[in-house]
mmCIF file of C-alpha atoms in Angstrom:
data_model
loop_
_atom_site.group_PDB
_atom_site.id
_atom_site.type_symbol
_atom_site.label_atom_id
_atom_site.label_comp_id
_atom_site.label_asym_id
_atom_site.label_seq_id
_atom_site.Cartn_x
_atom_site.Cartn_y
_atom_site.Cartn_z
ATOM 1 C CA UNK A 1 0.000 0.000 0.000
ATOM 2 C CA UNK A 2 1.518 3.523 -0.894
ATOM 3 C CA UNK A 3 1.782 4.561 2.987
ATOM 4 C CA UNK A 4 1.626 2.210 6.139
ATOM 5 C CA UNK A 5 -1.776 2.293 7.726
ATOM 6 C CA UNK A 6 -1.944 3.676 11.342
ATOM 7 C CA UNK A 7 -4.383 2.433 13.794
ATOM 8 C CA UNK A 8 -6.764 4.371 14.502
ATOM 9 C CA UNK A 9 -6.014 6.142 11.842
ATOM 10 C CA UNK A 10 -8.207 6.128 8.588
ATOM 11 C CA UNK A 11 -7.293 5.751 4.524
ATOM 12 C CA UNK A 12 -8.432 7.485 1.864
ATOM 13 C CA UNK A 13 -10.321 5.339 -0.554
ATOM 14 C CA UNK A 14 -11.157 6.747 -3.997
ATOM 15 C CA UNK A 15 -13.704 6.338 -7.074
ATOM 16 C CA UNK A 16 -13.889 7.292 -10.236
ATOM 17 C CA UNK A 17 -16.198 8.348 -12.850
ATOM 18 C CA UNK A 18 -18.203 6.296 -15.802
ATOM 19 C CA UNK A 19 -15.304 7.028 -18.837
ATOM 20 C CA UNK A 20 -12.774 7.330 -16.162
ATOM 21 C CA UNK A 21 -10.092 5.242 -14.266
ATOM 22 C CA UNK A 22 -8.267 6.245 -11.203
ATOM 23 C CA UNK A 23 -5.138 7.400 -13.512
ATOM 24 C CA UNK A 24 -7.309 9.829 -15.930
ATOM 25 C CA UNK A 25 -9.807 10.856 -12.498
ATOM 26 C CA UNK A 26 -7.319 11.511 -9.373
ATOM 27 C CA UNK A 27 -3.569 11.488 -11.182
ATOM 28 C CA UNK A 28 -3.229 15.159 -11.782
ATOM 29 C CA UNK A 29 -4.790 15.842 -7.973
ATOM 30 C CA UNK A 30 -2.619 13.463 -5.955
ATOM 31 C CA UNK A 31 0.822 14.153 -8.287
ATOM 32 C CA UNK A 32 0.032 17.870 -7.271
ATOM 33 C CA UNK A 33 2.889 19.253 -4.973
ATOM 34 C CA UNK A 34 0.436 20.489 -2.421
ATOM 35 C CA UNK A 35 -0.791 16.620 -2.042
ATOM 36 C CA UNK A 36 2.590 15.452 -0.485
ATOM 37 C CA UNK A 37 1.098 17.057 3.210
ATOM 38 C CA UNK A 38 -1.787 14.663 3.014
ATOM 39 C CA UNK A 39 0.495 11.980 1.531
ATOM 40 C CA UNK A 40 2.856 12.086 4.390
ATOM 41 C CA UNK A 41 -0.286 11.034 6.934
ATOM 42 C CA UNK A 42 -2.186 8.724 4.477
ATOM 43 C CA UNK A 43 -1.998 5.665 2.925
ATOM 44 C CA UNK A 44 -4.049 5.804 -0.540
ATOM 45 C CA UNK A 45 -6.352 3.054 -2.153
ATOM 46 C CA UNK A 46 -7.776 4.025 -5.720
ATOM 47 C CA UNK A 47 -10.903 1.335 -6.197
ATOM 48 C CA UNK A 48 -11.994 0.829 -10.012
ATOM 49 C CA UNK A 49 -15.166 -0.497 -11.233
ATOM 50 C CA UNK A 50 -15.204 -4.006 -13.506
ATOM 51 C CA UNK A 51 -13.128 -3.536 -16.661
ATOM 52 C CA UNK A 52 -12.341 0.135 -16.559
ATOM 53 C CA UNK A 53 -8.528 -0.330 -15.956
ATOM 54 C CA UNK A 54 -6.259 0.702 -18.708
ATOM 55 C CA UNK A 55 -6.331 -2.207 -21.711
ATOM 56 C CA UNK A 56 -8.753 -4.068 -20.033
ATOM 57 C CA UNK A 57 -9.774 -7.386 -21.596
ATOM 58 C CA UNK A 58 -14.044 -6.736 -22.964
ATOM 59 C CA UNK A 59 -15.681 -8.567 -19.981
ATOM 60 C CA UNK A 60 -17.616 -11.765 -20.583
ATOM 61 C CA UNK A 61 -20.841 -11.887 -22.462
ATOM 62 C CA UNK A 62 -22.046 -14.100 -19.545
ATOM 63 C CA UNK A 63 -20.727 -11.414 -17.094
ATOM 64 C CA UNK A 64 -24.084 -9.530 -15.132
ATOM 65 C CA UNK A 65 -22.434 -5.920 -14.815
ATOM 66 C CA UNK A 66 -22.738 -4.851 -11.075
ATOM 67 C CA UNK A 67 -25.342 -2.557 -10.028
ATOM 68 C CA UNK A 68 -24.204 0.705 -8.067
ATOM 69 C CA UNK A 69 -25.623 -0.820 -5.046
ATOM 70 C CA UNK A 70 -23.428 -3.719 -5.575
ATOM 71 C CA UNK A 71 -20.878 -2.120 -6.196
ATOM 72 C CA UNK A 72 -21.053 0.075 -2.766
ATOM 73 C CA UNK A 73 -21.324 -3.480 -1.189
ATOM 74 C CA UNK A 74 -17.669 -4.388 -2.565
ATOM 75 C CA UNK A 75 -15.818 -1.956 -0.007
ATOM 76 C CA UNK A 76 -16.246 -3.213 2.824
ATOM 77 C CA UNK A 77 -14.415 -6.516 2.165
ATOM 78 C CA UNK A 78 -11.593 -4.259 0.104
ATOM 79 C CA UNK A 79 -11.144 -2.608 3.813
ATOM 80 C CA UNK A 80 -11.153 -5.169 5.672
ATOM 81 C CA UNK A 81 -8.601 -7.364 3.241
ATOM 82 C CA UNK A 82 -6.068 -4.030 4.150
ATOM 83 C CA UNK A 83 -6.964 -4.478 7.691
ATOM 84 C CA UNK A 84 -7.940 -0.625 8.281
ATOM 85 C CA UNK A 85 -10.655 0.750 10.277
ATOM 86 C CA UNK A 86 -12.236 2.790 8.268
ATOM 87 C CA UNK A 87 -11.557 5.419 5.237
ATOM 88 C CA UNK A 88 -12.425 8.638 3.984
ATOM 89 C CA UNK A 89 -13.654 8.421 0.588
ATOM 90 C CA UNK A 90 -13.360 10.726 -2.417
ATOM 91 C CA UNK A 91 -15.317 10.103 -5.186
ATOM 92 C CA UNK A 92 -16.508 11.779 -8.548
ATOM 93 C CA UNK A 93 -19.380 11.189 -10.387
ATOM 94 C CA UNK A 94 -20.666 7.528 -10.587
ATOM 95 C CA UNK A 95 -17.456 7.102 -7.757
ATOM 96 C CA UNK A 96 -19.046 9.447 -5.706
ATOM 97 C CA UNK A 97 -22.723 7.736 -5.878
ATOM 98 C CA UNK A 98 -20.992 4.591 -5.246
ATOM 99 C CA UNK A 99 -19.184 6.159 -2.434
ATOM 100 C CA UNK A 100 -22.417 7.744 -0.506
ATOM 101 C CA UNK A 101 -24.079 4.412 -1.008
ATOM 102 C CA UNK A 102 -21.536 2.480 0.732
ATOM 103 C CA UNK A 103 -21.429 5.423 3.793
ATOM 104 C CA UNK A 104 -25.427 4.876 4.033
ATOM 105 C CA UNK A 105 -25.062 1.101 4.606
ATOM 106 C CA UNK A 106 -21.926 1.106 6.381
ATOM 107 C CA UNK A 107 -21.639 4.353 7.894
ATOM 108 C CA UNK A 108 -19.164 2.614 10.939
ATOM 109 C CA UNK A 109 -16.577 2.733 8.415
ATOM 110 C CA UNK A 110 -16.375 6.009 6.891
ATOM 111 C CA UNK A 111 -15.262 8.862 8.486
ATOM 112 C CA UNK A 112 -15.716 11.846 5.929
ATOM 113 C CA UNK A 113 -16.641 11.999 2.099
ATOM 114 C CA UNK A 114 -15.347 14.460 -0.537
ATOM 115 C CA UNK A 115 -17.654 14.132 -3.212
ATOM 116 C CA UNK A 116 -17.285 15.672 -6.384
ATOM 117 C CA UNK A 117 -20.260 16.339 -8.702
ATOM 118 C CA UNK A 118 -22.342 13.575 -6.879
ATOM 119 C CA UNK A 119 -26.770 13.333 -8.538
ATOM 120 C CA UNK A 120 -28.420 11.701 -5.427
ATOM 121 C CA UNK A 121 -31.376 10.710 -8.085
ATOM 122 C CA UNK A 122 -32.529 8.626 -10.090
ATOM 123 C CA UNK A 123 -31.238 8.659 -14.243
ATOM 124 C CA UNK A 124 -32.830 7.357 -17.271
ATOM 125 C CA UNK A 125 -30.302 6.262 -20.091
ATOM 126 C CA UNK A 126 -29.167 9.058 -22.537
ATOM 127 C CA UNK A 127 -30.145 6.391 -25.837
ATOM 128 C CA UNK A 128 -30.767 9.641 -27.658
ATOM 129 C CA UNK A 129 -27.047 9.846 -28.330
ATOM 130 C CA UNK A 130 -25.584 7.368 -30.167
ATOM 131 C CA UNK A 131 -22.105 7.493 -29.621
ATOM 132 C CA UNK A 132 -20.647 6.279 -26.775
ATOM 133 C CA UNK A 133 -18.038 8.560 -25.967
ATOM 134 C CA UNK A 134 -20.103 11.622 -26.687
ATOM 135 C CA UNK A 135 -22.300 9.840 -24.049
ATOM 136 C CA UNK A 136 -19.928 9.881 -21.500
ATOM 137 C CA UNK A 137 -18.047 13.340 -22.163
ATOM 138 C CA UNK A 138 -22.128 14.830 -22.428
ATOM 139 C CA UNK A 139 -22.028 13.001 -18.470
ATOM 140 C CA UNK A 140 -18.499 14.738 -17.480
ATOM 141 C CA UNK A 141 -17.923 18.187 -19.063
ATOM 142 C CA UNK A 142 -20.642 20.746 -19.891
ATOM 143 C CA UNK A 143 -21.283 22.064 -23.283
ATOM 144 C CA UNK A 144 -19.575 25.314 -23.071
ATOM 145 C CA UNK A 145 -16.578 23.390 -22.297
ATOM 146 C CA UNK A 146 -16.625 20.874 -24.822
ATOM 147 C CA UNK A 147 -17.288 23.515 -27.185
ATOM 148 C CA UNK A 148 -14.211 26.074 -25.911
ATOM 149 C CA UNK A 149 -11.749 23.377 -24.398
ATOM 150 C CA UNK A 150 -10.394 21.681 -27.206
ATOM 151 C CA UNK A 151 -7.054 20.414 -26.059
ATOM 152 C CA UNK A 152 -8.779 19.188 -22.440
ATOM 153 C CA UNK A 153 -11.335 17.205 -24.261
ATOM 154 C CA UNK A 154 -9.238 15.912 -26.637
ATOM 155 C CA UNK A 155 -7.153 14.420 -23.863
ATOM 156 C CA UNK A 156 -10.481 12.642 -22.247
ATOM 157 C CA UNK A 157 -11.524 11.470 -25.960
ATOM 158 C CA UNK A 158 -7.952 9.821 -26.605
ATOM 159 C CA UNK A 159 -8.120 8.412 -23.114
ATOM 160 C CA UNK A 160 -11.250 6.845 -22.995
ATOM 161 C CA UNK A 161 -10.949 5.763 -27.245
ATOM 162 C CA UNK A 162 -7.350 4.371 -27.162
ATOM 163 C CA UNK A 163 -6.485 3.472 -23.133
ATOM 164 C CA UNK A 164 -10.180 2.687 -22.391
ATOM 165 C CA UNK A 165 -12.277 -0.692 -23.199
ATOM 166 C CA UNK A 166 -15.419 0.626 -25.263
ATOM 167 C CA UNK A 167 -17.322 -2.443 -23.919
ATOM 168 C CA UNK A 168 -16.745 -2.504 -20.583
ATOM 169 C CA UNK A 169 -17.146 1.667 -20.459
ATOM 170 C CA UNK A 170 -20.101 1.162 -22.095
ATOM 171 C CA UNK A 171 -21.320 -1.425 -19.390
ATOM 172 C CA UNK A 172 -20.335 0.591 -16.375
ATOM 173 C CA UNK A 173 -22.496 3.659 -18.089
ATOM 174 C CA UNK A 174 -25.625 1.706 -17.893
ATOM 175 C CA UNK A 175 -25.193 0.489 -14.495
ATOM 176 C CA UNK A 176 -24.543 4.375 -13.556
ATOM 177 C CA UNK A 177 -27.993 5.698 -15.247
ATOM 178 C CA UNK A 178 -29.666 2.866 -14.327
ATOM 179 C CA UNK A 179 -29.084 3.734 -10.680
ATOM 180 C CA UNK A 180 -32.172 4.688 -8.147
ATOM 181 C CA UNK A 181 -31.953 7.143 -5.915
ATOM 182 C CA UNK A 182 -29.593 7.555 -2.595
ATOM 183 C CA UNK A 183 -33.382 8.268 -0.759
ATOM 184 C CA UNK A 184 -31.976 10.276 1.652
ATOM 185 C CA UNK A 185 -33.324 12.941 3.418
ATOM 186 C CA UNK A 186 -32.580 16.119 5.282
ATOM 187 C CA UNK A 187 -33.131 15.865 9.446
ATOM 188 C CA UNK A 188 -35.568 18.335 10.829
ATOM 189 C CA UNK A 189 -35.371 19.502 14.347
ATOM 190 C CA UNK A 190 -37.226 18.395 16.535
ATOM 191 C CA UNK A 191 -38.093 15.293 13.460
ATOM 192 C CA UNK A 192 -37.773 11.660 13.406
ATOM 193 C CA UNK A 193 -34.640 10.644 14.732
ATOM 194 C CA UNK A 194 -34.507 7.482 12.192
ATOM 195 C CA UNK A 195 -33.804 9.721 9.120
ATOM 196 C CA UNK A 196 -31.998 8.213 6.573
ATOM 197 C CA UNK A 197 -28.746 10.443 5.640
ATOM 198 C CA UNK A 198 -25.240 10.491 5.777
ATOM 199 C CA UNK A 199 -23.898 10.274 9.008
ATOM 200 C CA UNK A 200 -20.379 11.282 8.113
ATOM 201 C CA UNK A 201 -19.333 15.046 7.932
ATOM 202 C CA UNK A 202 -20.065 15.472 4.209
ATOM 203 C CA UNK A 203 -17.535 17.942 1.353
ATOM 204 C CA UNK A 204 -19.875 18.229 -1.619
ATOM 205 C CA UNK A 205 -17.437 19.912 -4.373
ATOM 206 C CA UNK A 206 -18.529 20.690 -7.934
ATOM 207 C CA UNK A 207 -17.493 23.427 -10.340
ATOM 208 C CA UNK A 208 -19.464 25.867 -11.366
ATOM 209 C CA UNK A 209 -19.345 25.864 -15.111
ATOM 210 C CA UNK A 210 -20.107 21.974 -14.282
ATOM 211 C CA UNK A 211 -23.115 19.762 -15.783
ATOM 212 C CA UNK A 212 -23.911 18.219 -12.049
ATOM 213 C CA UNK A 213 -24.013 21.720 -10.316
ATOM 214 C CA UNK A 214 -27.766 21.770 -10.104
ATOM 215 C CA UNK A 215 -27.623 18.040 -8.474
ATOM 216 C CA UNK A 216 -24.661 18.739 -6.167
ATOM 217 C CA UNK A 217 -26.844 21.794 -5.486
ATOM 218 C CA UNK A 218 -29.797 19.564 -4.625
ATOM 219 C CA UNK A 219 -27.958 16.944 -2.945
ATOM 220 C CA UNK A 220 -26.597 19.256 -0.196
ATOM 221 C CA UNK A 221 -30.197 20.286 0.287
ATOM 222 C CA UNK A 222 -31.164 16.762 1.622
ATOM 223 C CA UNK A 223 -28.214 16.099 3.507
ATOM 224 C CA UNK A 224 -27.370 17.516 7.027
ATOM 225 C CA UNK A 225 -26.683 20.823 7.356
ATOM 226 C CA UNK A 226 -24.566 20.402 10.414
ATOM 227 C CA UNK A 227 -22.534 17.938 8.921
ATOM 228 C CA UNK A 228 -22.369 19.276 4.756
ATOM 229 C CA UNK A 229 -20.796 21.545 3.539
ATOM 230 C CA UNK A 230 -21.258 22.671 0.149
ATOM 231 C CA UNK A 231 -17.850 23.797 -2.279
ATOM 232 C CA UNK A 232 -19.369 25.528 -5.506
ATOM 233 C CA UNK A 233 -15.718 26.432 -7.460
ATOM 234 C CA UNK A 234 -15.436 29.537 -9.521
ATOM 235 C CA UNK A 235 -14.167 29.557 -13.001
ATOM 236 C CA UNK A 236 -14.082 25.577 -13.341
ATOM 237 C CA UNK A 237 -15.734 23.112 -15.299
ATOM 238 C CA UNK A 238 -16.383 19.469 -14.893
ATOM 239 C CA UNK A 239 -13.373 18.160 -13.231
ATOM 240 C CA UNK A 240 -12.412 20.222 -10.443
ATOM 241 C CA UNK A 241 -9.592 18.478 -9.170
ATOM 242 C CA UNK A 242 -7.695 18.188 -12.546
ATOM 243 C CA UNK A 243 -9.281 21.772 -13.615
ATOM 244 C CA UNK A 244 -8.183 23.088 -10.219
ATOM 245 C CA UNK A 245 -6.382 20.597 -8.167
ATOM 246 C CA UNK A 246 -4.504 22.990 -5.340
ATOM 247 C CA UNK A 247 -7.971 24.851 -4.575
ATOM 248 C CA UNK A 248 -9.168 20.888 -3.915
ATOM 249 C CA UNK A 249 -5.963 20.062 -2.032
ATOM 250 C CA UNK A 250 -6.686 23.096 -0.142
ATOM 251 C CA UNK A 251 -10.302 22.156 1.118
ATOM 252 C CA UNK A 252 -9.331 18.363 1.280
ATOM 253 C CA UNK A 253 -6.752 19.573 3.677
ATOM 254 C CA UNK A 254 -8.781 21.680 5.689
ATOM 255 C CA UNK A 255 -11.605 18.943 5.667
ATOM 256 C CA UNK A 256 -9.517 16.678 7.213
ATOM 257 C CA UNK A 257 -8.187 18.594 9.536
ATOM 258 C CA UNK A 258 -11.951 19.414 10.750
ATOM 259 C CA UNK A 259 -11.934 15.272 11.499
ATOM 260 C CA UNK A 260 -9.198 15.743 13.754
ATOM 261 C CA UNK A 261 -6.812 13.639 11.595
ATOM 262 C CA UNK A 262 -4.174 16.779 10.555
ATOM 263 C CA UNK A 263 -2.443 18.386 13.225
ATOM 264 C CA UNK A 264 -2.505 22.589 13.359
ATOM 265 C CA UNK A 265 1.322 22.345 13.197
ATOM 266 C CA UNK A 266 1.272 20.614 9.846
ATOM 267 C CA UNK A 267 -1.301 23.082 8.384
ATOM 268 C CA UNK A 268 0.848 26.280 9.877
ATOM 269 C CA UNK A 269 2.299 26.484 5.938
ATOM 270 C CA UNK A 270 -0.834 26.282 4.054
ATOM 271 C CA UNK A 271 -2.401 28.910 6.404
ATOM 272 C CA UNK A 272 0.687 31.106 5.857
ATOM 273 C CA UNK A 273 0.202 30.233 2.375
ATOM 274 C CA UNK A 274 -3.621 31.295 1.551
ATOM 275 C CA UNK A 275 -2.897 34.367 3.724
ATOM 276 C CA UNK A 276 -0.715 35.819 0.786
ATOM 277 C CA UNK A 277 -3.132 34.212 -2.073
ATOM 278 C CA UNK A 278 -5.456 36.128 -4.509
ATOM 279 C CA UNK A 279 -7.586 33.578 -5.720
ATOM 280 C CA UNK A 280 -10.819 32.537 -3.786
ATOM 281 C CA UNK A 281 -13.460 30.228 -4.304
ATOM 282 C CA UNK A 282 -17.102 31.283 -5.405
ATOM 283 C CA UNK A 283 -18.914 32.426 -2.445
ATOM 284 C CA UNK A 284 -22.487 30.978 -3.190
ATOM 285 C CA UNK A 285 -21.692 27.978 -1.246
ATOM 286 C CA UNK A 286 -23.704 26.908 1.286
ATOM 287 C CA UNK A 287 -23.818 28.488 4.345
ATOM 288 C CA UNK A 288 -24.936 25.292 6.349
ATOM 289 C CA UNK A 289 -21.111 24.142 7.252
ATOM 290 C CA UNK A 290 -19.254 21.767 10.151
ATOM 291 C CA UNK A 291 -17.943 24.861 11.751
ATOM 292 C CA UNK A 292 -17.499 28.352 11.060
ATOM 293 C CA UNK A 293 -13.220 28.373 11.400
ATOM 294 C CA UNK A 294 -13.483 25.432 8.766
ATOM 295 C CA UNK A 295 -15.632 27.671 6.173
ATOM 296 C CA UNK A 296 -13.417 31.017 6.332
ATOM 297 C CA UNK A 297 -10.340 28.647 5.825
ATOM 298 C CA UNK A 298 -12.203 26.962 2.513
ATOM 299 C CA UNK A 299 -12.467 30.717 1.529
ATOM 300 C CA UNK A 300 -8.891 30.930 -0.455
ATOM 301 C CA UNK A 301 -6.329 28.958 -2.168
ATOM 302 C CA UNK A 302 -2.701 28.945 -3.326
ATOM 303 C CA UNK A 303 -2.213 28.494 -6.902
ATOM 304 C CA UNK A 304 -1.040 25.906 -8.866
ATOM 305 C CA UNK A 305 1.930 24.034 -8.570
ATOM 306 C CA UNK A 306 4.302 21.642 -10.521
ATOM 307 C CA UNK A 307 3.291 17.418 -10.251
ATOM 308 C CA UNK A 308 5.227 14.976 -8.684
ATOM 309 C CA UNK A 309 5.076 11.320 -9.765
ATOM 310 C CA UNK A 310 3.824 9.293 -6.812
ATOM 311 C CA UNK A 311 5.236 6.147 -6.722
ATOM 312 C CA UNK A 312 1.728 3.459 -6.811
ATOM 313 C CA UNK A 313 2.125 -0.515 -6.858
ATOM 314 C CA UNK A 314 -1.615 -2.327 -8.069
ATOM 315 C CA UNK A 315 -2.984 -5.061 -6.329
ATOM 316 C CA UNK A 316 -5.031 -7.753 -8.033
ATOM 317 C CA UNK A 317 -7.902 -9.403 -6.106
ATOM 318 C CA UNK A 318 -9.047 -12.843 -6.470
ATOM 319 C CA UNK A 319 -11.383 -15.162 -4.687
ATOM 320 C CA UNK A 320 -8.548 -16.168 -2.613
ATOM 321 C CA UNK A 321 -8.579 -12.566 -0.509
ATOM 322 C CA UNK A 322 -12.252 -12.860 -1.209
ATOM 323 C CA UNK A 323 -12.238 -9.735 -3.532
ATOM 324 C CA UNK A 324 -14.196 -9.724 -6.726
ATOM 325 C CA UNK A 325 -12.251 -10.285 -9.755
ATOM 326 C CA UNK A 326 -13.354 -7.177 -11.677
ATOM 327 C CA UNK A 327 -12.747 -5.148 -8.572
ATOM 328 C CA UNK A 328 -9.286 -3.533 -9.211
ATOM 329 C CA UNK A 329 -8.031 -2.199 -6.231
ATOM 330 C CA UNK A 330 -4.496 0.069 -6.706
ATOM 331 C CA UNK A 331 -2.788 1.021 -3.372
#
């Protein structure tokens, strides 16, 4: 595992998105300078839906593709193969569905979620477009940005057309907008005390140029509101955290610390850092937050920096470990 897991102390488990893999979805965030302070505490476990690894063989015509509820139920024996308590999960798109499914169910072993452009509702299939990648960058980027962005979504189309399995994309598409909803709902005071939400303090990030702003928008509405707190990015499109990776470094870093997991000595730089910064994020978010010290520290960012390479080693379940064969799990 990239890190040595601490008792007591949790790992961060990521997701990725339908056309996506946990090289195209999280590489540019966690090879980001400003990742190495989050690094140096802990250990990282990218999780990757069936057949969506990089020259993946075209899955089975017997093969049932996983629901998204199924898929949710997968984690828990990936965590407990790694012999950690619990994680806090990042997770974009279908990653981050995936992810707030598996905190409903299991919420003993989550700590926090950072979820990027999560819909909490139900999706009908998008058959009116007949290309497959079109499908998926339609899901991803918004129009503006497929339109104006030309070198960024030619990137994404050469990805997902020459790295990327057509079939198996395809397959993991469907079983994203075939999904029902997370049914969850926001606690009222005074209410039932049996409401079904997230239990977990909640980062809900999404750009604001984005395709999912309206659901992110919606989602924090039913969640929470002592617990959520809502990141709407200026300036950014679909994919914050390659769009704008040190303003998510930034709140993942100050999220964390809000769980108690980051010391204030090891955020004295970053502090001394934003201080002297310019930029800012959009200041529509929502003002339901886990604490006010948390929300005027999410107010400002440093900019970007120059990647590292972080050194990552894959591991390859089987039904030895009791991990799903299609589950790829790279640590």
């Amino acid at each position: 595992m990239a890190g040595t897991p601490r008792t007591k102390c949790p790992i961060i488990l990521t997701y990725h998105d339908t056309g996506l893999n946990h090289k195209s979805c999280f590489e540019t965030l966690f090879n980001h300078e400003d990742m190495r302070e989050i690094l140096r505490h802990f250990p990282v476990c990218h999780v990757e839906a069936p057949g969506q690894h990089e020259e993946a063989k075209t899955l089975p015509a017997s093969y049932v593709y996983p629901s998204m509820d199924q898929l949710s139920e997968t984690l828990p024996t990936v965590i407990k193969h790694f012999g950690v308590r619990s994680v806090i999960g990042l997770g974009v798109g279908a990653g981050a569905y995936v992810l707030a499914k598996f905190a409903l169910n299991h919420s003993d072993m989550v700590d926090g979620l950072i979820l990027i452009n999560i819909n909490p509702n139900a999706e009908g299939l998008m058959d009116s477009v007949a290309n497959k990648v079109s499908k998926v960058l339609c899901c991803v980027f918004a129009n503006d940005e497929i339109q104006t962005n030309h070198d960024l979504i030619a990137t994404y189309r050469h990805h997902i057309t020459a790295t990327m399995n057509q079939s198996n994309v395809n397959q993991f598409y469907r079983s994203y907008h075939s999904r029902g909803a997370l049914e969850v709902e926001r606690p009222v005071p005074g209410g039932s005390i049996n409401v079904r939400t997230l239990k977990c303090s909640t980062l809900l990030v999404v750009g604001d140029h984005s395709p999912a702003v309206d659901h992110v928008v919606d989602c924090n509405s039913k969640l929470n509101p002592t617990k959520t707190t809502l990141l709407k990015m200026a300036d950014c499109g679909g994919l914050p955290q390659v769009d704008q990776p040190a303003k998510v470094i930034e709140a993942m870093k100050y999220f964390i610390q809000g769980l108690g997991y980051l010391s204030s000595a090891s955020m004295t730089r970053l502090r001394s850092r934003t201080n002297s910064s310019t930029s800012s994020f959009d200041g529509s978010r929502s003002r339901s937050h886990t604490n006010d010290s948390q929300r005027g520290r999410l107010s400002s960012t440093d900019k970007n920096k120059q990647p590292h390479d972080t050194p990552m080693e894959t591991f390859n379940g089987n039904s030895d470990n009791q991990i799903s064969k299609s589950t790829g799990v790279v640590c």
